[in-house]
Coordinates of C-alpha atoms and ligand atoms in Angstrom, one line a residue:
Chain A
X18 CA 27.4 -86.1 9.3
X19 CA 30.3 -84.2 9.0
X20 CA 32.2 -82.4 11.6
X21 CA 33.0 -79.6 12.0
X22 CA 35.3 -77.4 15.0
X23 CA 33.3 -75.6 17.6
X24 CA 34.7 -72.3 16.6
X25 CA 33.5 -69.0 17.5
X26 CA 32.5 -69.4 14.3
X27 CA 29.9 -71.8 15.4
X28 CA 29.0 -70.5 18.4
X29 CA 27.8 -68.2 16.9
X30 CA 25.4 -70.0 13.6
X31 CA 24.4 -71.6 17.3
X32 CA 23.7 -68.4 19.4
X33 CA 21.6 -66.8 16.7
X34 CA 19.8 -70.5 16.6
X35 CA 18.5 -69.6 20.2
X36 CA 18.1 -66.3 19.3
X37 CA 15.8 -67.7 16.8
X38 CA 13.2 -69.5 19.9
X39 CA 12.5 -65.9 20.9
X40 CA 15.4 -67.5 24.4
X41 CA 16.7 -63.4 23.9
X42 CA 20.3 -62.4 23.6
X43 CA 21.9 -62.6 26.7
X44 CA 20.4 -66.3 27.9
X45 CA 21.5 -67.9 24.3
X46 CA 25.1 -66.4 25.4
X47 CA 24.7 -67.8 28.1
X48 CA 23.2 -71.2 26.9
X49 CA 25.7 -71.9 24.0
X50 CA 28.6 -70.8 26.4
X51 CA 28.0 -73.3 28.8
X52 CA 27.6 -76.5 26.1
X53 CA 30.8 -74.8 24.7
X54 CA 32.7 -75.1 28.1
X55 CA 35.9 -77.6 27.8
X56 CA 34.8 -78.9 23.9
X57 CA 36.1 -75.9 22.1
X58 CA 38.2 -77.3 19.4
X59 CA 36.4 -80.4 19.3
X60 CA 35.1 -82.2 16.5
X61 CA 31.7 -82.5 16.0
X62 CA 28.7 -83.1 13.3
X63 CA 25.8 -81.0 13.8
X64 CA 23.7 -83.0 15.5
X65 CA 26.5 -83.5 18.8
X66 CA 26.2 -80.0 19.1
X67 CA 22.4 -79.8 19.0
X68 CA 21.9 -82.7 21.8
X69 CA 24.7 -81.3 23.7
X70 CA 22.6 -77.8 23.6
X71 CA 19.3 -79.7 23.9
X72 CA 21.7 -81.1 26.6
X73 CA 22.0 -77.7 28.8
X74 CA 18.3 -76.5 28.6
X75 CA 17.3 -79.6 29.5
X76 CA 18.9 -79.2 32.4
X77 CA 17.6 -75.1 33.0
X78 CA 14.7 -76.4 33.0
X79 CA 14.4 -79.5 34.8
X80 CA 13.5 -77.6 38.3
X81 CA 10.9 -75.7 36.7
X82 CA 9.1 -79.3 35.4
X83 CA 6.0 -79.4 37.6
X84 CA 3.1 -80.5 37.6
X85 CA 0.1 -77.7 39.6
X86 CA -0.4 -78.5 43.5
X87 CA -3.3 -80.1 44.6
X88 CA -3.6 -79.3 48.1
X89 CA -6.2 -80.5 50.5
X90 CA -7.9 -77.8 51.2
X91 CA -10.9 -77.2 49.0
X92 CA -11.8 -75.7 47.8
X93 CA -8.5 -75.5 46.3
X94 CA -9.1 -72.0 44.0
X95 CA -7.0 -71.3 41.1
X96 CA -7.3 -67.7 39.2
X97 CA -6.0 -68.1 35.7
X98 CA -4.8 -64.7 34.9
X99 CA -2.2 -63.1 30.8
X100 CA -2.5 -60.4 28.8
X101 CA -6.1 -60.0 26.1
X102 CA -6.0 -63.2 24.0
X103 CA -3.3 -65.3 25.6
X104 CA -5.4 -69.1 26.0
X105 CA -6.8 -68.6 29.2
X106 CA -10.3 -69.2 28.8
X107 CA -9.5 -72.7 26.7
X108 CA -6.7 -73.5 28.6
X109 CA -9.5 -73.8 31.6
X110 CA -11.4 -75.6 30.0
X111 CA -9.0 -78.2 29.5
X112 CA -7.2 -77.9 32.5
X113 CA -11.2 -78.5 33.8
X114 CA -11.5 -81.3 32.0
X115 CA -7.9 -83.5 33.3
X116 CA -9.8 -83.0 36.7
X117 CA -13.0 -84.4 36.1
X118 CA -10.5 -87.5 34.5
X119 CA -8.8 -87.2 38.2
X120 CA -12.4 -87.7 39.2
X121 CA -12.8 -83.9 41.6
X122 CA -15.3 -82.1 41.4
X123 CA -15.1 -78.4 39.4
X124 CA -16.2 -75.4 39.4
X125 CA -15.4 -72.1 36.9
X126 CA -16.3 -68.1 37.6
X127 CA -16.8 -66.7 34.7
X128 CA -14.7 -63.9 36.2
X129 CA -14.8 -62.1 32.2
X130 CA -17.1 -59.6 32.4
X131 CA -15.8 -57.3 30.6
X132 CA -15.3 -59.3 26.8
X133 CA -17.5 -59.3 24.6
X134 CA -19.9 -63.4 24.3
X135 CA -16.9 -63.8 26.7
X136 CA -19.0 -65.9 29.2
X137 CA -20.8 -67.9 27.0
X138 CA -17.3 -68.8 25.7
X139 CA -16.4 -70.3 29.4
X140 CA -20.4 -71.3 28.8
X141 CA -19.2 -74.1 26.2
X142 CA -16.2 -75.1 27.1
X143 CA -17.7 -76.0 31.0
X144 CA -20.5 -77.8 29.0
X145 CA -17.7 -79.7 26.9
X146 CA -15.9 -80.9 30.2
X147 CA -19.0 -81.7 32.7
X148 CA -18.5 -78.3 34.5
X149 CA -20.8 -75.5 36.3
X150 CA -20.2 -72.3 35.3
X151 CA -21.4 -69.3 37.9
X152 CA -22.0 -66.4 35.9
X153 CA -22.7 -62.8 36.0
X154 CA -24.3 -60.1 33.1
X155 CA -21.8 -58.0 30.7
X156 CA -20.0 -55.5 32.3
X157 CA -20.8 -56.3 36.3
X158 CA -18.1 -56.0 38.5
X159 CA -16.0 -59.5 38.8
X160 CA -14.6 -59.3 42.3
X161 CA -18.3 -60.1 43.5
X162 CA -18.4 -63.0 41.0
X163 CA -15.8 -64.1 42.4
X164 CA -17.4 -63.3 45.6
X165 CA -20.5 -65.0 45.1
X166 CA -18.6 -68.5 43.2
X167 CA -16.6 -68.3 46.8
X168 CA -19.4 -68.8 48.4
X169 CA -21.6 -71.3 46.4
X170 CA -18.3 -73.5 45.3
X171 CA -18.2 -73.3 49.8
X172 CA -21.7 -74.1 49.8
X173 CA -21.7 -77.4 47.2
X174 CA -17.5 -78.1 48.5
X175 CA -16.4 -78.3 45.4
X176 CA -13.1 -79.7 44.8
X177 CA -11.7 -76.7 42.9
X178 CA -12.8 -73.6 41.6
X179 CA -10.9 -72.0 39.0
X180 CA -11.4 -68.5 38.0
X181 CA -11.2 -67.2 34.6
X182 CA -10.6 -62.6 34.1
X183 CA -10.0 -61.2 31.8
X184 CA -7.2 -60.5 29.5
X185 CA -4.9 -57.4 30.8
X186 CA -1.2 -56.1 29.5
X187 CA 1.2 -55.8 32.5
X188 CA 2.1 -52.9 31.8
X189 CA -2.9 -51.1 32.3
X190 CA -2.7 -50.3 35.6
X191 CA -6.1 -49.8 36.1
X192 CA -6.6 -53.3 35.3
X193 CA -4.1 -54.5 37.5
X194 CA -5.4 -53.3 40.7
X195 CA -8.7 -54.9 39.3
X196 CA -6.8 -57.7 39.3
X197 CA -5.8 -57.2 42.7
X198 CA -9.2 -56.3 43.7
X199 CA -10.5 -59.9 42.8
X200 CA -7.6 -61.4 44.7
X201 CA -8.5 -59.6 48.2
X202 CA -11.9 -60.2 47.6
X203 CA -11.0 -64.3 47.2
X204 CA -9.3 -63.7 50.3
X205 CA -12.7 -62.6 52.7
X206 CA -13.9 -66.1 52.1
X207 CA -10.1 -67.8 52.6
X208 CA -7.4 -66.1 53.6
X209 CA -4.9 -68.8 51.8
X210 CA -6.4 -68.2 49.0
X211 CA -6.2 -67.7 45.2
X212 CA -4.0 -71.7 46.1
X213 CA -2.8 -71.3 42.4
X214 CA -2.0 -68.6 40.2
X215 CA -1.5 -68.9 36.5
X216 CA -0.5 -67.1 34.2
X217 CA -1.2 -67.8 30.8
X218 CA 1.8 -67.2 28.2
X219 CA 1.5 -66.9 24.3
X220 CA 3.8 -68.9 23.1
X221 CA 4.0 -66.2 19.9
X222 CA 5.2 -63.4 22.4
X223 CA 8.7 -62.6 22.0
X224 CA 10.4 -60.9 24.9
X225 CA 7.7 -59.1 26.2
X226 CA 6.6 -62.4 28.1
X227 CA 9.9 -61.0 30.3
X228 CA 8.0 -57.9 31.1
X229 CA 4.9 -59.9 31.6
X230 CA 6.4 -61.5 34.3
X231 CA 7.6 -59.6 36.3
X232 CA 3.7 -57.2 36.4
X233 CA 1.6 -60.5 37.2
X234 CA 4.3 -61.3 39.6
X235 CA 4.1 -58.3 41.6
X236 CA 0.4 -57.8 41.8
X237 CA -0.8 -61.5 41.3
X238 CA 1.8 -62.8 43.2
X239 CA 2.3 -65.9 40.0
X240 CA 2.7 -69.7 40.9
X241 CA 2.7 -71.3 37.7
X242 CA 3.0 -70.6 33.9
X243 CA 1.2 -72.5 31.0
X244 CA 2.3 -71.5 27.5
X245 CA -0.4 -72.2 24.9
X246 CA 0.4 -72.2 21.1
X247 CA 3.1 -74.3 21.2
X248 CA 1.5 -76.2 18.3
X249 CA 2.3 -73.6 16.2
X250 CA 5.3 -72.1 13.9
X251 CA 6.7 -70.8 17.8
X252 CA 8.3 -71.7 20.2
X253 CA 9.0 -70.7 23.0
X254 CA 12.2 -69.9 23.9
X255 CA 11.2 -67.0 26.2
X256 CA 10.9 -70.0 28.4
X257 CA 13.9 -70.8 29.5
X258 CA 15.2 -66.9 30.2
X259 CA 12.4 -67.2 32.6
X260 CA 13.5 -70.5 33.6
X261 CA 16.7 -68.8 34.4
X262 CA 15.6 -65.2 35.7
X263 CA 12.5 -66.5 37.7
X264 CA 12.3 -70.3 38.1
X265 CA 8.7 -70.3 38.1
X266 CA 6.8 -73.8 37.7
X267 CA 5.6 -73.9 34.3
X268 CA 2.6 -76.2 34.7
X269 CA 1.6 -76.9 31.6
X270 CA 1.0 -76.1 27.3
X271 CA -0.6 -75.5 25.0
X272 CA -0.6 -77.8 22.3
X273 CA -4.3 -77.2 20.1
X274 CA -7.4 -76.0 20.6
X275 CA -9.1 -79.0 21.2
X276 CA -10.0 -80.2 25.2
X277 CA -7.6 -83.0 25.1
X278 CA -4.6 -80.6 23.5
X279 CA -2.9 -79.7 27.0
X280 CA -0.1 -82.1 27.6
X281 CA 2.6 -81.4 30.5
X282 CA 5.6 -79.2 30.5
X283 CA 8.1 -82.2 29.9
X284 CA 11.5 -80.1 29.4
X285 CA 13.2 -82.4 27.2
X286 CA 11.3 -82.3 24.4
X287 CA 10.8 -79.5 24.7
X288 CA 14.4 -78.5 24.3
X289 CA 14.4 -81.4 21.9
X290 CA 11.4 -79.2 20.1
X291 CA 14.0 -75.9 20.6
X292 CA 16.8 -77.2 18.7
X293 CA 14.7 -78.5 15.9
X294 CA 15.9 -82.2 16.7
X295 CA 11.9 -84.0 16.5
X296 CA 11.9 -87.5 14.8
Chain B
X212 CA 15.4 -54.0 31.3
X213 CA 15.9 -52.7 28.0
X214 CA 19.4 -50.3 27.3
X215 CA 18.2 -47.6 24.4
X216 CA 20.0 -47.6 21.6
X217 CA 21.6 -44.3 22.6
X218 CA 22.9 -45.8 25.6
X219 CA 24.9 -48.8 23.9
X220 CA 26.6 -47.0 21.6
X221 CA 27.9 -43.8 23.8
X222 CA 30.0 -46.3 25.7
X223 CA 31.2 -47.2 21.7
X224 CA 32.2 -43.9 20.7
X225 CA 33.8 -42.8 24.0
X226 CA 37.1 -43.5 22.0
X227 CA 36.0 -40.8 19.0
X228 CA 36.5 -37.7 18.5
X229 CA 34.3 -36.4 16.4
X230 CA 36.6 -35.4 13.6
X231 CA 36.1 -36.8 9.8
X232 CA 33.9 -39.7 9.2
X233 CA 33.1 -42.9 10.3
X234 CA 36.0 -46.1 9.1
X235 CA 34.3 -49.1 8.4
X236 CA 35.8 -50.1 11.6
X237 CA 33.7 -48.2 13.9
X238 CA 30.1 -48.2 12.3
X239 CA 31.0 -52.8 11.9
X240 CA 31.3 -52.0 15.9
X241 CA 27.8 -50.1 16.4
X242 CA 26.4 -52.0 14.3
X243 CA 26.8 -55.0 16.4
X244 CA 24.9 -52.4 19.3
X245 CA 22.1 -52.2 16.9
X246 CA 21.7 -55.9 16.0
X247 CA 21.3 -56.2 19.5
X248 CA 19.1 -54.4 20.5
X249 CA 16.9 -54.7 17.2
X250 CA 17.1 -58.7 18.8
X251 CA 14.7 -57.9 21.7
X252 CA 13.2 -55.4 20.3
X253 CA 12.3 -58.5 18.8
X254 CA 12.8 -58.0 15.4
X255 CA 12.8 -61.4 13.9
X256 CA 16.6 -62.6 13.0
X257 CA 17.2 -62.2 9.7
X258 CA 15.6 -58.9 9.1
X259 CA 17.4 -57.7 11.3
X260 CA 20.5 -59.3 9.8
X261 CA 19.2 -57.5 6.3
X262 CA 18.9 -53.9 8.5
X263 CA 21.8 -53.5 9.4
X264 CA 23.6 -55.2 7.2
X265 CA 22.2 -51.9 4.6
X266 CA 22.9 -49.3 7.2
X267 CA 26.4 -51.1 7.0
X268 CA 26.1 -49.7 3.8
X269 CA 24.8 -46.0 3.5
X270 CA 27.2 -45.5 6.8
X271 CA 30.1 -46.5 6.0
X272 CA 32.4 -43.4 5.0
X273 CA 29.5 -39.7 6.1
X274 CA 31.1 -37.2 7.4
X275 CA 30.1 -36.9 11.4
X276 CA 28.8 -34.2 11.6
X277 CA 30.8 -31.0 14.4
X278 CA 27.8 -30.5 16.8
X279 CA 26.7 -34.5 17.0
X280 CA 28.8 -36.9 18.1
X281 CA 29.9 -40.4 16.0
X282 CA 27.4 -42.5 18.7
X283 CA 24.5 -40.1 18.2
X284 CA 25.4 -39.6 14.1
X285 CA 24.6 -43.9 13.7
X286 CA 22.0 -43.6 16.0
X287 CA 20.2 -40.7 13.3
X288 CA 20.9 -42.9 10.1
X289 CA 19.0 -45.8 11.7
X290 CA 16.8 -44.3 13.0
X291 CA 15.9 -43.0 9.3
X292 CA 16.7 -46.2 7.2
X293 CA 14.5 -47.8 10.5
X294 CA 11.2 -45.4 9.9
X295 CA 11.7 -45.9 5.8
X296 CA 12.0 -49.8 5.5
X297 CA 8.7 -49.1 7.4
X298 CA 7.3 -46.9 5.2
X299 CA 8.2 -48.0 1.9
X300 CA 7.5 -47.4 -1.3
X301 CA 3.4 -47.6 -0.9
X302 CA 1.9 -43.6 -1.4
X303 CA -1.9 -45.7 -0.2
X304 CA -1.1 -47.0 3.5
X305 CA -3.7 -45.6 4.9
X306 CA -7.4 -45.6 3.1
X307 CA -8.6 -49.1 3.1
X308 CA -9.8 -50.0 0.0
X309 CA -13.5 -49.6 -0.6
X310 CA -14.4 -49.0 -4.2
X311 CA -16.3 -51.1 -6.0
X312 CA -19.4 -51.8 -3.4
X313 CA -20.0 -54.0 -1.7
X314 CA -15.9 -54.1 -1.3
X315 CA -15.0 -57.5 1.1
X316 CA -12.6 -57.1 3.2
X317 CA -10.8 -60.4 5.0
X318 CA -9.6 -60.7 8.2
X319 CA -7.1 -63.2 8.3
X320 CA -4.6 -64.5 11.7
X321 CA -3.7 -67.0 14.0
X322 CA -5.8 -67.9 17.2
X323 CA -6.3 -64.5 19.5
X324 CA -4.4 -61.8 17.3
X325 CA -6.8 -59.9 17.8
X326 CA -9.8 -60.4 13.8
X327 CA -12.2 -59.9 15.5
X328 CA -11.8 -56.6 18.6
X329 CA -9.8 -55.5 14.4
X330 CA -12.8 -56.4 12.3
X331 CA -15.6 -54.7 14.5
X332 CA -12.9 -51.4 15.5
X333 CA -12.4 -50.6 11.6
X334 CA -16.6 -51.5 10.5
X335 CA -16.3 -48.6 12.7
X336 CA -14.3 -45.6 11.6
X337 CA -15.7 -47.3 7.8
X338 CA -18.5 -46.3 9.1
X339 CA -18.2 -43.5 10.5
X340 CA -15.3 -41.5 8.9
X341 CA -16.0 -42.5 6.0
X342 CA -19.8 -42.6 6.3
X343 CA -19.5 -46.4 5.0
X344 CA -22.2 -49.0 5.6
X345 CA -20.7 -51.9 6.6
X346 CA -21.3 -55.4 6.9
X347 CA -19.4 -57.9 9.3
X348 CA -20.1 -61.6 9.0
X349 CA -18.0 -64.4 10.8
X350 CA -16.6 -67.1 9.8
X351 CA -15.0 -69.4 12.8
X352 CA -17.7 -71.8 12.3
X353 CA -14.2 -73.2 14.9
X354 CA -13.9 -71.4 18.4
X355 CA -16.9 -71.1 20.8
X356 CA -19.3 -68.3 20.9
X357 CA -16.6 -66.8 17.8
X358 CA -19.8 -65.6 15.7
X359 CA -21.7 -64.6 19.3
X360 CA -18.8 -62.4 19.8
X361 CA -19.4 -60.3 15.8
X362 CA -22.5 -60.2 16.3
X363 CA -22.4 -58.6 19.9
X364 CA -19.4 -55.7 18.6
X365 CA -21.2 -56.0 16.1
X366 CA -25.0 -53.9 18.4
X367 CA -22.3 -51.6 20.2
X368 CA -21.6 -49.7 17.5
X369 CA -24.5 -50.0 15.6
X370 CA -23.1 -51.6 12.8
X371 CA -24.5 -55.1 10.7
X372 CA -23.9 -58.7 11.3
X373 CA -24.8 -61.6 8.6
X374 CA -27.3 -63.3 11.2
X375 CA -26.2 -66.3 12.2
X376 CA -26.3 -70.1 10.9
X377 CA -25.4 -72.9 12.2
X378 CA -24.0 -76.3 10.3
X379 CA -22.8 -73.6 6.9
X380 CA -19.1 -73.9 5.3
X381 CA -16.8 -71.1 5.7
X382 CA -16.9 -70.4 2.4
X383 CA -20.5 -70.7 2.1
X384 CA -20.4 -68.1 4.7
X385 CA -18.7 -65.7 2.7
X386 CA -21.1 -66.6 -0.4
X387 CA -23.5 -65.8 1.7
X388 CA -22.4 -62.7 2.9
X389 CA -21.5 -61.2 -0.5
X390 CA -25.5 -62.3 -1.6
X391 CA -26.6 -60.1 2.0
X392 CA -24.0 -56.7 0.8
X393 CA -25.2 -55.9 -2.5
X394 CA -29.3 -56.9 -1.2
X395 CA -29.2 -55.0 0.8
X396 CA -27.0 -52.5 -0.7
X397 CA -23.6 -51.6 2.3
X398 CA -20.7 -49.9 0.4
X399 CA -18.0 -52.6 1.9
X400 CA -18.9 -56.8 3.8
X401 CA -16.0 -58.3 6.2
X402 CA -15.3 -61.2 7.1
X403 CA -13.4 -62.2 10.3
X404 CA -12.0 -65.9 10.2
X405 CA -11.1 -68.7 12.7
X406 CA -7.2 -67.6 13.9
X407 CA -5.4 -70.7 12.0
X408 CA -1.6 -71.5 12.8
X409 CA 0.2 -70.6 10.0
X410 CA 1.1 -74.7 8.8
X411 CA -2.1 -75.5 9.5
X412 CA -2.5 -76.5 5.6
X413 CA -6.8 -77.9 5.5
X414 CA -7.6 -74.5 7.3
X415 CA -5.1 -72.1 4.7
X416 CA -6.9 -73.5 2.0
X417 CA -10.1 -73.2 4.0
X418 CA -9.7 -69.5 3.5
X419 CA -8.2 -69.6 -0.2
X420 CA -11.6 -70.9 -0.6
X421 CA -13.5 -68.1 1.0
X422 CA -10.5 -65.8 -0.7
X423 CA -11.6 -67.3 -4.4
X424 CA -15.8 -66.5 -4.4
X425 CA -15.3 -63.1 -2.5
X426 CA -12.1 -61.6 -4.6
X427 CA -11.1 -59.4 -1.7
X428 CA -10.3 -55.4 -1.0
X429 CA -8.5 -55.7 1.3
X430 CA -7.0 -59.1 3.2
X431 CA -5.7 -57.7 6.5
X432 CA -2.9 -59.8 8.3
X433 CA -3.8 -58.9 12.3
X434 CA -1.0 -59.7 14.2
X435 CA -0.1 -59.4 18.2
X436 CA 2.3 -56.9 18.1
X437 CA 4.2 -58.8 21.2
X438 CA 4.8 -61.4 18.9
X439 CA 8.8 -62.5 18.4
X440 CA 10.5 -64.3 16.1
X441 CA 8.1 -65.9 15.0
X442 CA 6.6 -63.3 13.7
X443 CA 8.6 -64.3 10.1
X444 CA 6.6 -67.1 9.7
X445 CA 3.4 -65.9 10.2
X446 CA 4.1 -62.5 7.9
X447 CA 5.8 -65.4 5.2
X448 CA 3.4 -68.6 5.2
X449 CA 0.3 -65.8 5.5
X450 CA 1.0 -63.6 2.1
X451 CA 2.0 -67.1 -0.3
X452 CA -1.1 -68.7 0.7
X453 CA -3.4 -66.3 0.8
X454 CA -1.4 -64.0 -1.0
X455 CA -2.5 -60.2 2.4
X456 CA -3.2 -56.0 1.4
X457 CA -1.3 -55.6 4.9
X458 CA -0.5 -55.4 8.0
X459 CA -2.1 -54.8 11.4
X460 CA -0.9 -55.0 14.5
X461 CA -2.2 -55.1 17.7
X462 CA -2.8 -54.9 21.1
X463 CA 0.5 -51.7 20.5
X464 CA -0.6 -50.3 24.2
X465 CA 1.0 -52.6 25.3
X466 CA 4.8 -51.9 26.9
X467 CA 6.2 -54.6 23.9
X468 CA 8.7 -53.6 21.2
X469 CA 7.5 -53.7 18.5
X470 CA 9.6 -54.9 16.4
X471 CA 7.0 -58.0 14.5
X472 CA 6.1 -54.0 12.1
X473 CA 9.8 -53.9 11.2
X474 CA 9.4 -57.5 10.0
X475 CA 6.4 -57.9 8.7
X476 CA 6.8 -55.1 6.1
X477 CA 10.2 -56.8 5.7
X478 CA 8.5 -59.6 4.5
X479 CA 5.2 -59.6 3.2
X480 CA 6.6 -55.7 1.6
X481 CA 3.4 -54.8 2.5
X482 CA 1.7 -51.7 4.2
X483 CA 1.7 -51.7 7.8
X484 CA -1.7 -50.3 8.5
X485 CA -3.1 -49.4 10.8
X486 CA -2.3 -50.2 15.0
X487 CA -4.2 -51.3 17.6
X488 CA -4.1 -49.8 21.0
X489 CA -6.3 -51.0 23.2
X490 CA -9.9 -52.5 23.5
X491 CA -12.6 -50.1 23.2
X492 CA -13.6 -49.9 19.9
X493 CA -11.4 -47.1 19.2
X494 CA -8.7 -47.8 20.5
X495 CA -7.4 -47.8 16.2
X496 CA -5.0 -45.5 15.0
X497 CA -3.7 -44.3 11.2
X498 CA -0.1 -46.9 11.8
X499 CA 3.2 -43.8 11.7
X500 CA 6.4 -45.3 10.9
X501 CA 8.1 -42.5 13.6
X502 CA 6.6 -43.3 16.3
X503 CA 7.1 -47.5 16.0
X504 CA 11.2 -46.2 14.8
X505 CA 11.6 -44.8 18.2
X506 CA 9.4 -47.9 20.6
X507 CA 11.5 -50.3 18.4
X508 CA 14.9 -48.0 19.2
X509 CA 14.3 -47.7 22.8
X510 CA 13.6 -44.1 22.1
Ligands
LIG702 N1 -3.2 -73.1 18.7 C1 -3.2 -73.7 19.3 N2 -4.6 -72.0 19.7 C2 -4.6 -71.5 21.5 C3 -4.3 -72.3 22.5 N3 -5.2 -72.3 23.0 C4 -6.0 -71.8 23.0 N4 -5.7 -70.7 21.7 C5 -6.8 -70.6 20.5 O1 -6.2 -68.4 20.7 C6 -7.1 -68.1 20.7 C7 -8.2 -66.8 21.9 O2 -7.7 -67.9 23.3 P1 -8.4 -67.6 24.4 O3 -8.8 -68.6 25.0 O4 -10.4 -67.2 24.1 O5 -7.9 -66.7 25.3 P2 -7.5 -65.4 25.8 O6 -6.9 -65.8 26.8 O7 -9.4 -66.1 27.3 O8 -8.3 -63.7 25.5 P3 -9.1 -63.8 26.0 O9 -9.8 -64.1 27.2 O10 -9.4 -62.2 24.6 O11 -7.8 -61.7 26.2 C8 -9.1 -69.1 20.9 O12 -9.0 -69.2 19.2 C9 -8.0 -70.6 20.8 O13 -9.0 -71.1 20.3 C10 -3.2 -73.5 21.8 O14 -2.6 -74.6 22.5 N5 -3.0 -73.6 20.6
LIG703 N1 -5.4 -54.4 24.7 C1 -5.3 -54.7 23.8 N2 -6.3 -55.4 23.4 C2 -7.1 -55.9 22.0 C3 -6.4 -55.3 21.3 N3 -6.8 -55.7 19.9 C4 -8.1 -57.0 20.6 N4 -7.2 -57.1 22.1 C5 -8.1 -58.3 22.9 O1 -7.5 -59.4 22.7 C6 -7.9 -60.2 22.4 C7 -8.6 -61.3 21.7 O2 -9.2 -60.6 20.2 P1 -10.1 -60.9 19.6 O3 -10.7 -60.1 19.0 O4 -11.3 -61.8 20.0 O5 -8.6 -62.4 18.6 P2 -9.3 -62.7 17.2 O6 -7.4 -62.5 16.2 O7 -11.1 -62.5 16.9 O8 -9.3 -64.7 18.5 P3 -9.2 -65.5 17.6 O9 -10.8 -65.3 16.8 O10 -9.3 -66.6 18.7 O11 -8.4 -66.5 16.7 C8 -9.2 -59.6 23.4 O12 -9.4 -59.8 24.4 C9 -9.4 -58.3 22.8 O13 -10.1 -57.4 23.2 C10 -5.7 -54.7 21.3 O14 -4.8 -54.0 20.4 N5 -4.8 -54.0 22.6
LIG704 K1 8.6 -67.6 22.5
LIG705 MG1 -10.9 -65.2 27.9
LIG706 MG1 -11.8 -64.3 16.3

């Protein structure tokens, strides 16, 4: 394409492109400035510029792109947390299927004892993944279910125990306390558990994702992130701010509603998609 | 985490005396801060841009009142304009159109936005506040246990749900709901649909078919109040394709700034009817432009 001088006006356009991916004003300015360093006044085509931006973003994301770690310890306990509707239950189904395919024995605990039909939803996913789902009656204490699930997973010699939790907004102190109680109870059975605490973020979420990570990190010691719904029009640019501020590993991304729609987080692909450079 | 607008602007206007009128340059400088504040509150970029332009026009040349600082004055102009846009010119924003029984209400939106929960909340409201007989039907043939979820909520709030028949297409379920609503003497029937991406052509066509067999009195777009820049895409695509009559913003009990409210209103031109404030069946309120405006501005 035609080349243009990299000037203030163009930088502003690039900033806006990043802002429209949910990267936030501050991070967008920083990324654009880093790309422009030493290049101001040069003549570049818009594709070249986007490629440079993508490379800068991939550089930031490289260190956080790590698959969920698997440990020797069994059962390895994976606690899945996040705000309402972000995709926790679906992601558990997808992960369970992947772990099964990798030859692991998996057990799921239906820790959302609150929402209507949350248990039935997870049972369907358990069936699809070929994994047993431990349940408790609606309205019962999720911490006591988690305790029972720990016992059963230990007795049955399962490799992995995945615990689903009810959606909770991070500003709800009572619900966040309920989560810390679940963790305390799990630790009675195994002080090193949970071995992974996955925070599931919805790609359509804007800047509030920063508050979510902040609060869940403080109260539930999040060990990694999964971002769902990246198959839609939302770009998930907030992940760049998150990588910048928190450096938490991003384990996987959700790219659909089917069982195989969970992909590893690839910094280059992500950056390319963010800049609209696919194909 | 976010500075509010007043704080931002107080710095900008420190140099000005509170005399005379707001010059074009003063206003421009201030509006740069307003733009950032809006973007940090998740107002979509094109909407923020237009909004700032409108304020620029209104503010330039305005006399500065003695009792306030120029900063405070700009904040007031911004706030008032925000309320204006959020309110729109629609008069009948509150009540749902449920005349000509049985009146169909179609609920649409992205995955996990809160459609099913909001369907039940509205049904409960229609029943209790307006004495309506409501029938709810789930057209979600995809999400595991989606139909059961609505059935359980129906039992909790004492509202009937359409019996579940496996293997039916959404448009056929809608027809059955219409029939049952007519024969059963219901005032309203509510159609909860599966979550869908606005770019999913097949699923958008599916909900068009549902619309065409029922001719809804209200088509409500249910949107997560924590939505970021994607709000414009969602608003545009759902409105263009299905034609919505109103918006409901959920999860406003969170600490999100709610900029999606402005994006939704500006892009669709349709009223925001309700806000969802929790998971409980009573956690829904009528939309109040004033409160959301303050929230977007961090005041
Ligand atoms: N398009 C798309 N939809 C997804 C993805 N992940 C989950 N969903 C959908 O999002 C909706 C919510 O998913 P759930 O797994 O129920 O979310 P949750 O976090 O368990 O929700 P709560 O338990 O109610 O808080 C469902 O309709 C899922 O099918 C994804 O990666 N892409
Ligand atoms: N905190 C809060 N949670 C809400 C609100 N509205 C809905 N939820 C929760 O959000 C999650 C998703 O709600 P659903 O009603 O299942 O959403 P949906 O749009 O029907 O989801 P799909 O059918 O999968 O597309 C559930 O955990 C609800 O309890 C709200 O206003 N505030
Ligand atoms: K995002
Ligand atoms: Mg769930
Ligand atoms: Mg639903």
